[in-house]
């Protein structure tokens, strides 16, 4: 039985397990996922060519690229040959960055071994996930399996059977698998009533292409972080409106942190007060001005759409073009580029002539 195998691996015979040989890794026998295989509000994957072309033509040669509201890390992935600096206030994104861009060595054979074991697992015992989230975002059966896998990853890490990056890789695999089967429209503000809950739940191996040992990865408030780091190019993709990312992705953050907190409300959200962003509030202009003033870079590249006041109150932009231009022109010479782009919608609105803009500031 799988449960016994895992228990034995971290029990009295754990030293033997540490020294085991996992054997030759056959790449063709495993299934993979890439950095862009998850749903995320504001994900710039479809705009990567536009962003790359503008940065390449306007900024010339550079060595260091900082993506400081990095989200999925999709934009940073464009420049994998560079020294990357990534940051996000959400811990689950930070763990994913460690997977895709981390510098610690890891064993692909070990990752494959655990993922295959997890996929074969049959879990009957209740745990935090099944007691808290059963038959909401996932079925009771899938919740049991999610909770068991997450607990086992943490146990194996604490027992030194896996290193920190291997822990991050396995959690990332779990998070992407969760996102694939979640009974939502792409975020966790709500779950679908009468939605499909019994989707097949499998973990895959992340297809990691980055091995730059200079990369830096942070999980900090951006306005404090910029006082400590510098880069040739600082790319910024802040939240545009009042929708807090910690509200939309509370469940993934909960699984990543694994502190097993109490949750409240129909959507079963944990306390997220420490994760709220000023960029989603009336403080956005003040926060943005402070941020730009403290950035140390040759170029600042800001992504910001032209939503302005086209939607409802929650969807409208917190930074006006007038404020963006005023603040960036005080920092350097400014150019603006635009590309049509359909905004995220749950189907209740149809915003026309939506575009993504890149504000490129060559700093004085």
mmCIF file with all atom_site columns, C-alpha atoms in Angstrom, residues 192-292:
data_model
loop_
_atom_site.group_PDB
_atom_site.id
_atom_site.type_symbol
_atom_site.label_atom_id
_atom_site.label_alt_id
_atom_site.label_comp_id
_atom_site.label_asym_id
_atom_site.label_entity_id
_atom_site.label_seq_id
_atom_site.pdbx_PDB_ins_code
_atom_site.Cartn_x
_atom_site.Cartn_y
_atom_site.Cartn_z
_atom_site.occupancy
_atom_site.B_iso_or_equiv
_atom_site.pdbx_formal_charge
_atom_site.auth_seq_id
_atom_site.auth_comp_id
_atom_site.auth_asym_id
_atom_site.auth_atom_id
_atom_site.pdbx_PDB_model_num
ATOM 1   C CA . UNK A 1 192 ? -19.318 26.701 -9.261  1.00 0.00 ? 192 UNK A CA 1
ATOM 2   C CA . UNK A 1 193 ? -22.548 25.332 -7.871  1.00 0.00 ? 193 UNK A CA 1
ATOM 3   C CA . UNK A 1 194 ? -23.259 21.902 -9.348  1.00 0.00 ? 194 UNK A CA 1
ATOM 4   C CA . UNK A 1 195 ? -19.832 21.989 -10.996 1.00 0.00 ? 195 UNK A CA 1
ATOM 5   C CA . UNK A 1 196 ? -17.778 18.964 -11.979 1.00 0.00 ? 196 UNK A CA 1
ATOM 6   C CA . UNK A 1 197 ? -15.839 17.828 -8.894  1.00 0.00 ? 197 UNK A CA 1
ATOM 7   C CA . UNK A 1 198 ? -14.537 14.373 -9.765  1.00 0.00 ? 198 UNK A CA 1
ATOM 8   C CA . UNK A 1 199 ? -11.970 15.344 -12.366 1.00 0.00 ? 199 UNK A CA 1
ATOM 9   C CA . UNK A 1 200 ? -8.940  13.062 -12.639 1.00 0.00 ? 200 UNK A CA 1
ATOM 10  C CA . UNK A 1 201 ? -6.165  14.436 -10.455 1.00 0.00 ? 201 UNK A CA 1
ATOM 11  C CA . UNK A 1 202 ? -2.573  13.842 -11.606 1.00 0.00 ? 202 UNK A CA 1
ATOM 12  C CA . UNK A 1 203 ? 0.721   15.551 -10.937 1.00 0.00 ? 203 UNK A CA 1
ATOM 13  C CA . UNK A 1 204 ? 3.249   16.143 -13.730 1.00 0.00 ? 204 UNK A CA 1
ATOM 14  C CA . UNK A 1 205 ? 6.921   17.135 -13.830 1.00 0.00 ? 205 UNK A CA 1
ATOM 15  C CA . UNK A 1 206 ? 7.804   20.800 -14.461 1.00 0.00 ? 206 UNK A CA 1
ATOM 16  C CA . UNK A 1 207 ? 9.832   21.359 -17.616 1.00 0.00 ? 207 UNK A CA 1
ATOM 17  C CA . UNK A 1 208 ? 12.633  23.484 -16.158 1.00 0.00 ? 208 UNK A CA 1
ATOM 18  C CA . UNK A 1 209 ? 14.925  25.279 -18.613 1.00 0.00 ? 209 UNK A CA 1
ATOM 19  C CA . UNK A 1 210 ? 16.680  27.852 -16.425 1.00 0.00 ? 210 UNK A CA 1
ATOM 20  C CA . UNK A 1 211 ? 20.047  27.214 -14.762 1.00 0.00 ? 211 UNK A CA 1
ATOM 21  C CA . UNK A 1 212 ? 21.364  30.749 -14.168 1.00 0.00 ? 212 UNK A CA 1
ATOM 22  C CA . UNK A 1 213 ? 23.122  30.574 -10.800 1.00 0.00 ? 213 UNK A CA 1
ATOM 23  C CA . UNK A 1 214 ? 22.917  34.369 -10.343 1.00 0.00 ? 214 UNK A CA 1
ATOM 24  C CA . UNK A 1 215 ? 19.112  34.522 -10.111 1.00 0.00 ? 215 UNK A CA 1
ATOM 25  C CA . UNK A 1 216 ? 17.544  36.169 -7.058  1.00 0.00 ? 216 UNK A CA 1
ATOM 26  C CA . UNK A 1 217 ? 14.059  35.315 -5.808  1.00 0.00 ? 217 UNK A CA 1
ATOM 27  C CA . UNK A 1 218 ? 12.090  37.274 -3.207  1.00 0.00 ? 218 UNK A CA 1
ATOM 28  C CA . UNK A 1 219 ? 8.762   37.139 -1.372  1.00 0.00 ? 219 UNK A CA 1
ATOM 29  C CA . UNK A 1 220 ? 8.558   40.726 -0.131  1.00 0.00 ? 220 UNK A CA 1
ATOM 30  C CA . UNK A 1 221 ? 6.641   43.966 -0.287  1.00 0.00 ? 221 UNK A CA 1
ATOM 31  C CA . UNK A 1 222 ? 7.884   45.538 -3.512  1.00 0.00 ? 222 UNK A CA 1
ATOM 32  C CA . UNK A 1 223 ? 8.223   49.058 -2.125  1.00 0.00 ? 223 UNK A CA 1
ATOM 33  C CA . UNK A 1 224 ? 10.672  47.816 0.492   1.00 0.00 ? 224 UNK A CA 1
ATOM 34  C CA . UNK A 1 225 ? 12.486  45.458 -1.873  1.00 0.00 ? 225 UNK A CA 1
ATOM 35  C CA . UNK A 1 226 ? 13.424  48.112 -4.465  1.00 0.00 ? 226 UNK A CA 1
ATOM 36  C CA . UNK A 1 227 ? 15.496  49.891 -1.844  1.00 0.00 ? 227 UNK A CA 1
ATOM 37  C CA . UNK A 1 228 ? 17.773  46.822 -1.709  1.00 0.00 ? 228 UNK A CA 1
ATOM 38  C CA . UNK A 1 229 ? 18.087  45.670 -5.335  1.00 0.00 ? 229 UNK A CA 1
ATOM 39  C CA . UNK A 1 230 ? 19.079  47.147 -8.690  1.00 0.00 ? 230 UNK A CA 1
ATOM 40  C CA . UNK A 1 231 ? 18.854  45.964 -12.301 1.00 0.00 ? 231 UNK A CA 1
ATOM 41  C CA . UNK A 1 232 ? 19.403  47.122 -15.858 1.00 0.00 ? 232 UNK A CA 1
ATOM 42  C CA . UNK A 1 233 ? 15.668  46.723 -16.515 1.00 0.00 ? 233 UNK A CA 1
ATOM 43  C CA . UNK A 1 234 ? 12.930  46.756 -13.893 1.00 0.00 ? 234 UNK A CA 1
ATOM 44  C CA . UNK A 1 235 ? 9.649   45.421 -15.273 1.00 0.00 ? 235 UNK A CA 1
ATOM 45  C CA . UNK A 1 236 ? 6.473   46.279 -13.354 1.00 0.00 ? 236 UNK A CA 1
ATOM 46  C CA . UNK A 1 237 ? 3.044   44.704 -13.772 1.00 0.00 ? 237 UNK A CA 1
ATOM 47  C CA . UNK A 1 238 ? 1.070   45.903 -10.730 1.00 0.00 ? 238 UNK A CA 1
ATOM 48  C CA . UNK A 1 239 ? -2.573  45.087 -10.006 1.00 0.00 ? 239 UNK A CA 1
ATOM 49  C CA . UNK A 1 240 ? -4.813  47.371 -12.050 1.00 0.00 ? 240 UNK A CA 1
ATOM 50  C CA . UNK A 1 241 ? -7.986  47.478 -9.988  1.00 0.00 ? 241 UNK A CA 1
ATOM 51  C CA . UNK A 1 242 ? -9.526  46.757 -6.593  1.00 0.00 ? 242 UNK A CA 1
ATOM 52  C CA . UNK A 1 243 ? -9.469  42.966 -7.003  1.00 0.00 ? 243 UNK A CA 1
ATOM 53  C CA . UNK A 1 244 ? -6.874  41.694 -4.549  1.00 0.00 ? 244 UNK A CA 1
ATOM 54  C CA . UNK A 1 245 ? -4.819  38.731 -5.751  1.00 0.00 ? 245 UNK A CA 1
ATOM 55  C CA . UNK A 1 246 ? -4.743  37.261 -2.244  1.00 0.00 ? 246 UNK A CA 1
ATOM 56  C CA . UNK A 1 247 ? -8.560  37.084 -2.413  1.00 0.00 ? 247 UNK A CA 1
ATOM 57  C CA . UNK A 1 248 ? -8.550  35.451 -5.841  1.00 0.00 ? 248 UNK A CA 1
ATOM 58  C CA . UNK A 1 249 ? -5.899  32.848 -4.941  1.00 0.00 ? 249 UNK A CA 1
ATOM 59  C CA . UNK A 1 250 ? -6.371  32.331 -1.204  1.00 0.00 ? 250 UNK A CA 1
ATOM 60  C CA . UNK A 1 251 ? -6.698  28.560 -1.573  1.00 0.00 ? 251 UNK A CA 1
ATOM 61  C CA . UNK A 1 252 ? -3.391  28.158 -3.440  1.00 0.00 ? 252 UNK A CA 1
ATOM 62  C CA . UNK A 1 253 ? -1.718  30.411 -0.873  1.00 0.00 ? 253 UNK A CA 1
ATOM 63  C CA . UNK A 1 254 ? -3.203  28.281 1.902   1.00 0.00 ? 254 UNK A CA 1
ATOM 64  C CA . UNK A 1 255 ? -1.861  25.055 0.388   1.00 0.00 ? 255 UNK A CA 1
ATOM 65  C CA . UNK A 1 256 ? 1.557   26.620 -0.218  1.00 0.00 ? 256 UNK A CA 1
ATOM 66  C CA . UNK A 1 257 ? 1.954   27.975 3.322   1.00 0.00 ? 257 UNK A CA 1
ATOM 67  C CA . UNK A 1 258 ? 0.402   24.865 4.903   1.00 0.00 ? 258 UNK A CA 1
ATOM 68  C CA . UNK A 1 259 ? -0.322  26.403 8.285   1.00 0.00 ? 259 UNK A CA 1
ATOM 69  C CA . UNK A 1 260 ? -3.834  24.918 8.253   1.00 0.00 ? 260 UNK A CA 1
ATOM 70  C CA . UNK A 1 261 ? -5.703  28.062 9.335   1.00 0.00 ? 261 UNK A CA 1
ATOM 71  C CA . UNK A 1 262 ? -9.390  28.430 10.060  1.00 0.00 ? 262 UNK A CA 1
ATOM 72  C CA . UNK A 1 263 ? -11.362 29.677 7.064   1.00 0.00 ? 263 UNK A CA 1
ATOM 73  C CA . UNK A 1 264 ? -14.528 31.741 6.818   1.00 0.00 ? 264 UNK A CA 1
ATOM 74  C CA . UNK A 1 265 ? -17.402 32.433 4.436   1.00 0.00 ? 265 UNK A CA 1
ATOM 75  C CA . UNK A 1 266 ? -18.857 30.471 1.552   1.00 0.00 ? 266 UNK A CA 1
ATOM 76  C CA . UNK A 1 267 ? -15.564 30.738 -0.385  1.00 0.00 ? 267 UNK A CA 1
ATOM 77  C CA . UNK A 1 268 ? -13.671 29.454 2.690   1.00 0.00 ? 268 UNK A CA 1
ATOM 78  C CA . UNK A 1 269 ? -10.973 32.112 2.800   1.00 0.00 ? 269 UNK A CA 1
ATOM 79  C CA . UNK A 1 270 ? -8.219  32.335 5.383   1.00 0.00 ? 270 UNK A CA 1
ATOM 80  C CA . UNK A 1 271 ? -7.073  35.611 6.976   1.00 0.00 ? 271 UNK A CA 1
ATOM 81  C CA . UNK A 1 272 ? -5.311  37.569 4.207   1.00 0.00 ? 272 UNK A CA 1
ATOM 82  C CA . UNK A 1 273 ? -4.935  40.977 5.864   1.00 0.00 ? 273 UNK A CA 1
ATOM 83  C CA . UNK A 1 274 ? -1.115  40.877 5.698   1.00 0.00 ? 274 UNK A CA 1
ATOM 84  C CA . UNK A 1 275 ? -1.221  40.166 1.948   1.00 0.00 ? 275 UNK A CA 1
ATOM 85  C CA . UNK A 1 276 ? -3.398  43.083 0.815   1.00 0.00 ? 276 UNK A CA 1
ATOM 86  C CA . UNK A 1 277 ? -1.803  45.331 -1.826  1.00 0.00 ? 277 UNK A CA 1
ATOM 87  C CA . UNK A 1 278 ? -1.937  49.142 -1.727  1.00 0.00 ? 278 UNK A CA 1
ATOM 88  C CA . UNK A 1 279 ? -2.025  49.041 -5.528  1.00 0.00 ? 279 UNK A CA 1
ATOM 89  C CA . UNK A 1 280 ? -5.634  47.837 -5.313  1.00 0.00 ? 280 UNK A CA 1
ATOM 90  C CA . UNK A 1 281 ? -6.721  50.731 -3.111  1.00 0.00 ? 281 UNK A CA 1
ATOM 91  C CA . UNK A 1 282 ? -6.932  54.515 -3.004  1.00 0.00 ? 282 UNK A CA 1
ATOM 92  C CA . UNK A 1 283 ? -3.276  54.458 -1.924  1.00 0.00 ? 283 UNK A CA 1
ATOM 93  C CA . UNK A 1 284 ? -2.167  53.230 -5.370  1.00 0.00 ? 284 UNK A CA 1
ATOM 94  C CA . UNK A 1 285 ? -0.849  56.568 -6.667  1.00 0.00 ? 285 UNK A CA 1
ATOM 95  C CA . UNK A 1 286 ? 1.109   57.255 -3.476  1.00 0.00 ? 286 UNK A CA 1
ATOM 96  C CA . UNK A 1 287 ? 2.567   53.729 -3.491  1.00 0.00 ? 287 UNK A CA 1
ATOM 97  C CA . UNK A 1 288 ? 3.481   53.918 -7.185  1.00 0.00 ? 288 UNK A CA 1
ATOM 98  C CA . UNK A 1 289 ? 5.231   57.283 -6.801  1.00 0.00 ? 289 UNK A CA 1
ATOM 99  C CA . UNK A 1 290 ? 7.254   55.978 -3.862  1.00 0.00 ? 290 UNK A CA 1
ATOM 100 C CA . UNK A 1 291 ? 8.142   52.837 -5.845  1.00 0.00 ? 291 UNK A CA 1
ATOM 101 C CA . UNK A 1 292 ? 9.367   54.687 -8.944  1.00 0.00 ? 292 UNK A CA 1
#
